């Protein structure tokens, strides 16, 4: 299979934190020559602005004003795809443990989800894209051509996250595991767009699979889908 051989499809990849979504979504987009969109970065961007502007995340009115004012955009630079807020590159600032937990909290707010829905739909208008998130297949793109839901044991997910952030040295494995349980709970129990597989999603358990094997399975499903 060559890049460009695959028709412009919209591919949705959902699942809990640490299931390997980012790695495989990037690899799959690269194999297919598709755009890769990390929608979690948008929620993190909102959380970053909430923190920088000193907004109380429980203050619905202030969140609503922020949602109307915020200007989040992805841009290509020599460092790869970066997230900009009001023209400032915030890609590194959104990866701290504090912003991670705040993103989970603000993502439960309907006003935030509504504001980001339009941004995401616009990005998906051209298809030929792999969207990674929590509600891609259920809410944002219910008509996506192919849907995947990636899962893995919580211990495996926490270990991956711990190794990823180990160099920053700010969290022990136990802290990462605890944060992950809290986030799983927040993300799956929220009233709006809770984390759950779409009825027509292909579920892949990545606990014991290397990313390349997960991507091979995904490519097989995509090719089957377009009758190649
Ligand atoms: O994928 P991530 O860890 O960068 O996402 C950060 C938070 O954003 C996560 O706790 C859940 C939320 N999120 C969401 O609610 N819907 C999405 N489509 C993507 C992320």
Short mmCIF file of N, CA and C in Angstrom, two decimals, residues 1-13 24-25 27-35 127-131 144-149 200-202 204 213-228:
data_model
loop_
_atom_site.label_atom_id
_atom_site.label_comp_id
_atom_site.label_asym_id
_atom_site.label_seq_id
_atom_site.Cartn_x
_atom_site.Cartn_y
_atom_site.Cartn_z
N UNK A 1 0.85 -1.20 0.00
CA UNK A 1 0.00 0.00 0.00
C UNK A 1 0.88 1.25 0.00
N UNK A 2 0.59 2.18 -0.90
CA UNK A 2 1.31 3.45 -0.97
C UNK A 2 0.45 4.54 -0.35
N UNK A 3 1.13 5.59 0.17
CA UNK A 3 0.36 6.75 0.65
C UNK A 3 -0.44 7.29 -0.53
N UNK A 4 -1.66 7.67 -0.27
CA UNK A 4 -2.47 8.22 -1.36
C UNK A 4 -3.33 7.15 -2.01
N UNK A 5 -3.03 5.85 -1.72
CA UNK A 5 -3.84 4.76 -2.28
C UNK A 5 -5.21 4.68 -1.63
N UNK A 6 -5.27 5.18 -0.38
CA UNK A 6 -6.51 5.05 0.39
C UNK A 6 -7.39 6.27 0.12
N UNK A 7 -8.67 6.01 -0.07
CA UNK A 7 -9.62 7.11 -0.30
C UNK A 7 -9.63 8.03 0.92
N UNK A 8 -10.03 9.30 0.77
CA UNK A 8 -10.04 10.21 1.92
C UNK A 8 -11.12 9.85 2.93
N UNK A 9 -10.75 9.10 3.93
CA UNK A 9 -11.70 8.66 4.95
C UNK A 9 -11.53 9.47 6.23
N UNK A 10 -12.58 9.47 7.05
CA UNK A 10 -12.45 10.07 8.36
C UNK A 10 -12.39 8.92 9.38
N UNK A 11 -11.29 8.88 10.10
CA UNK A 11 -11.07 7.78 11.04
C UNK A 11 -11.10 8.32 12.47
N UNK A 12 -11.93 7.69 13.30
CA UNK A 12 -12.09 8.13 14.70
C UNK A 12 -11.41 7.12 15.62
N UNK A 13 -10.55 7.62 16.51
CA UNK A 13 -9.89 6.73 17.47
C UNK A 13 -10.16 7.26 18.88
N UNK A 24 -0.42 5.36 18.12
CA UNK A 24 -0.95 4.64 16.96
C UNK A 24 -1.69 5.57 16.00
N UNK A 25 -2.33 6.61 16.53
CA UNK A 25 -3.04 7.55 15.64
C UNK A 25 -2.05 8.25 14.73
N UNK A 27 0.95 7.13 13.89
CA UNK A 27 1.52 6.14 12.96
C UNK A 27 0.53 5.82 11.84
N UNK A 28 -0.75 5.66 12.21
CA UNK A 28 -1.77 5.33 11.20
C UNK A 28 -1.91 6.48 10.20
N UNK A 29 -1.97 7.72 10.72
CA UNK A 29 -2.10 8.89 9.83
C UNK A 29 -0.91 8.95 8.88
N UNK A 30 0.26 8.65 9.40
CA UNK A 30 1.47 8.69 8.58
C UNK A 30 1.42 7.60 7.50
N UNK A 31 1.01 6.38 7.89
CA UNK A 31 0.94 5.28 6.91
C UNK A 31 -0.03 5.60 5.79
N UNK A 32 -1.14 6.27 6.13
CA UNK A 32 -2.18 6.54 5.13
C UNK A 32 -1.97 7.87 4.42
N UNK A 33 -1.04 8.70 4.92
CA UNK A 33 -0.84 10.04 4.36
C UNK A 33 -1.98 10.97 4.74
N UNK A 34 -2.58 10.72 5.92
CA UNK A 34 -3.71 11.51 6.40
C UNK A 34 -3.24 12.55 7.43
N UNK A 35 -4.12 13.53 7.67
CA UNK A 35 -3.89 14.52 8.73
C UNK A 35 -4.14 13.84 10.08
N UNK A 127 -12.01 15.52 5.48
CA UNK A 127 -11.74 14.07 5.62
C UNK A 127 -10.23 13.79 5.51
N UNK A 128 -9.87 12.57 5.05
CA UNK A 128 -8.46 12.17 5.00
C UNK A 128 -7.77 12.55 6.32
N UNK A 129 -8.41 12.16 7.43
CA UNK A 129 -7.87 12.54 8.73
C UNK A 129 -8.10 11.46 9.77
N UNK A 130 -7.18 11.41 10.73
CA UNK A 130 -7.32 10.52 11.88
C UNK A 130 -7.53 11.42 13.09
N UNK A 131 -8.70 11.32 13.70
CA UNK A 131 -9.03 12.12 14.88
C UNK A 131 -8.91 11.27 16.13
N UNK A 144 -18.33 8.88 11.10
CA UNK A 144 -16.95 8.57 10.69
C UNK A 144 -16.93 7.28 9.89
N UNK A 145 -16.02 7.20 8.91
CA UNK A 145 -15.97 6.01 8.04
C UNK A 145 -15.49 4.78 8.80
N UNK A 146 -14.52 4.98 9.69
CA UNK A 146 -13.99 3.86 10.47
C UNK A 146 -13.80 4.36 11.91
N UNK A 147 -14.22 3.52 12.87
CA UNK A 147 -14.09 3.90 14.28
C UNK A 147 -13.32 2.82 15.04
N UNK A 148 -12.36 3.29 15.83
CA UNK A 148 -11.63 2.36 16.69
C UNK A 148 -11.79 2.81 18.13
N UNK A 149 -11.81 1.83 19.05
CA UNK A 149 -11.80 2.14 20.48
C UNK A 149 -10.67 1.32 21.08
N UNK A 200 -20.60 0.90 16.63
CA UNK A 200 -19.93 0.35 15.44
C UNK A 200 -18.41 0.50 15.50
N UNK A 201 -17.86 0.68 16.71
CA UNK A 201 -16.40 0.81 16.83
C UNK A 201 -15.74 -0.55 16.89
N UNK A 202 -14.55 -0.65 16.30
CA UNK A 202 -13.74 -1.86 16.42
C UNK A 202 -12.89 -1.69 17.68
N UNK A 204 -9.91 -2.58 20.16
CA UNK A 204 -8.60 -3.24 20.14
C UNK A 204 -7.97 -3.10 21.53
N UNK A 213 1.80 -3.44 15.76
CA UNK A 213 0.80 -4.49 15.54
C UNK A 213 -0.61 -3.91 15.58
N UNK A 214 -0.82 -2.94 16.49
CA UNK A 214 -2.13 -2.29 16.56
C UNK A 214 -2.40 -1.59 15.23
N UNK A 215 -1.38 -0.88 14.71
CA UNK A 215 -1.56 -0.13 13.46
C UNK A 215 -1.81 -1.11 12.30
N UNK A 216 -1.12 -2.25 12.29
CA UNK A 216 -1.36 -3.25 11.24
C UNK A 216 -2.83 -3.68 11.24
N UNK A 217 -3.36 -3.92 12.45
CA UNK A 217 -4.78 -4.32 12.56
C UNK A 217 -5.68 -3.22 12.03
N UNK A 218 -5.33 -1.98 12.37
CA UNK A 218 -6.15 -0.84 11.94
C UNK A 218 -6.12 -0.69 10.41
N UNK A 219 -4.93 -0.82 9.84
CA UNK A 219 -4.81 -0.69 8.38
C UNK A 219 -5.65 -1.76 7.70
N UNK A 220 -5.62 -2.98 8.26
CA UNK A 220 -6.41 -4.08 7.68
C UNK A 220 -7.90 -3.72 7.69
N UNK A 221 -8.37 -3.14 8.80
CA UNK A 221 -9.79 -2.75 8.90
C UNK A 221 -10.10 -1.64 7.88
N UNK A 222 -9.19 -0.67 7.77
CA UNK A 222 -9.42 0.46 6.84
C UNK A 222 -9.49 -0.06 5.40
N UNK A 223 -8.57 -0.96 5.04
CA UNK A 223 -8.56 -1.48 3.66
C UNK A 223 -9.83 -2.28 3.39
N UNK A 224 -10.25 -3.05 4.38
CA UNK A 224 -11.48 -3.84 4.25
C UNK A 224 -12.66 -2.90 4.03
N UNK A 225 -12.66 -1.81 4.79
CA UNK A 225 -13.75 -0.84 4.74
C UNK A 225 -13.92 -0.25 3.34
N UNK A 226 -12.78 0.02 2.69
CA UNK A 226 -12.92 0.64 1.38
C UNK A 226 -12.82 -0.37 0.25
N UNK A 227 -12.90 -1.65 0.63
CA UNK A 227 -12.99 -2.70 -0.38
C UNK A 227 -11.73 -2.87 -1.19
N UNK A 228 -10.56 -2.53 -0.59
CA UNK A 228 -9.29 -2.67 -1.33
C UNK A 228 -8.82 -4.11 -1.32
#
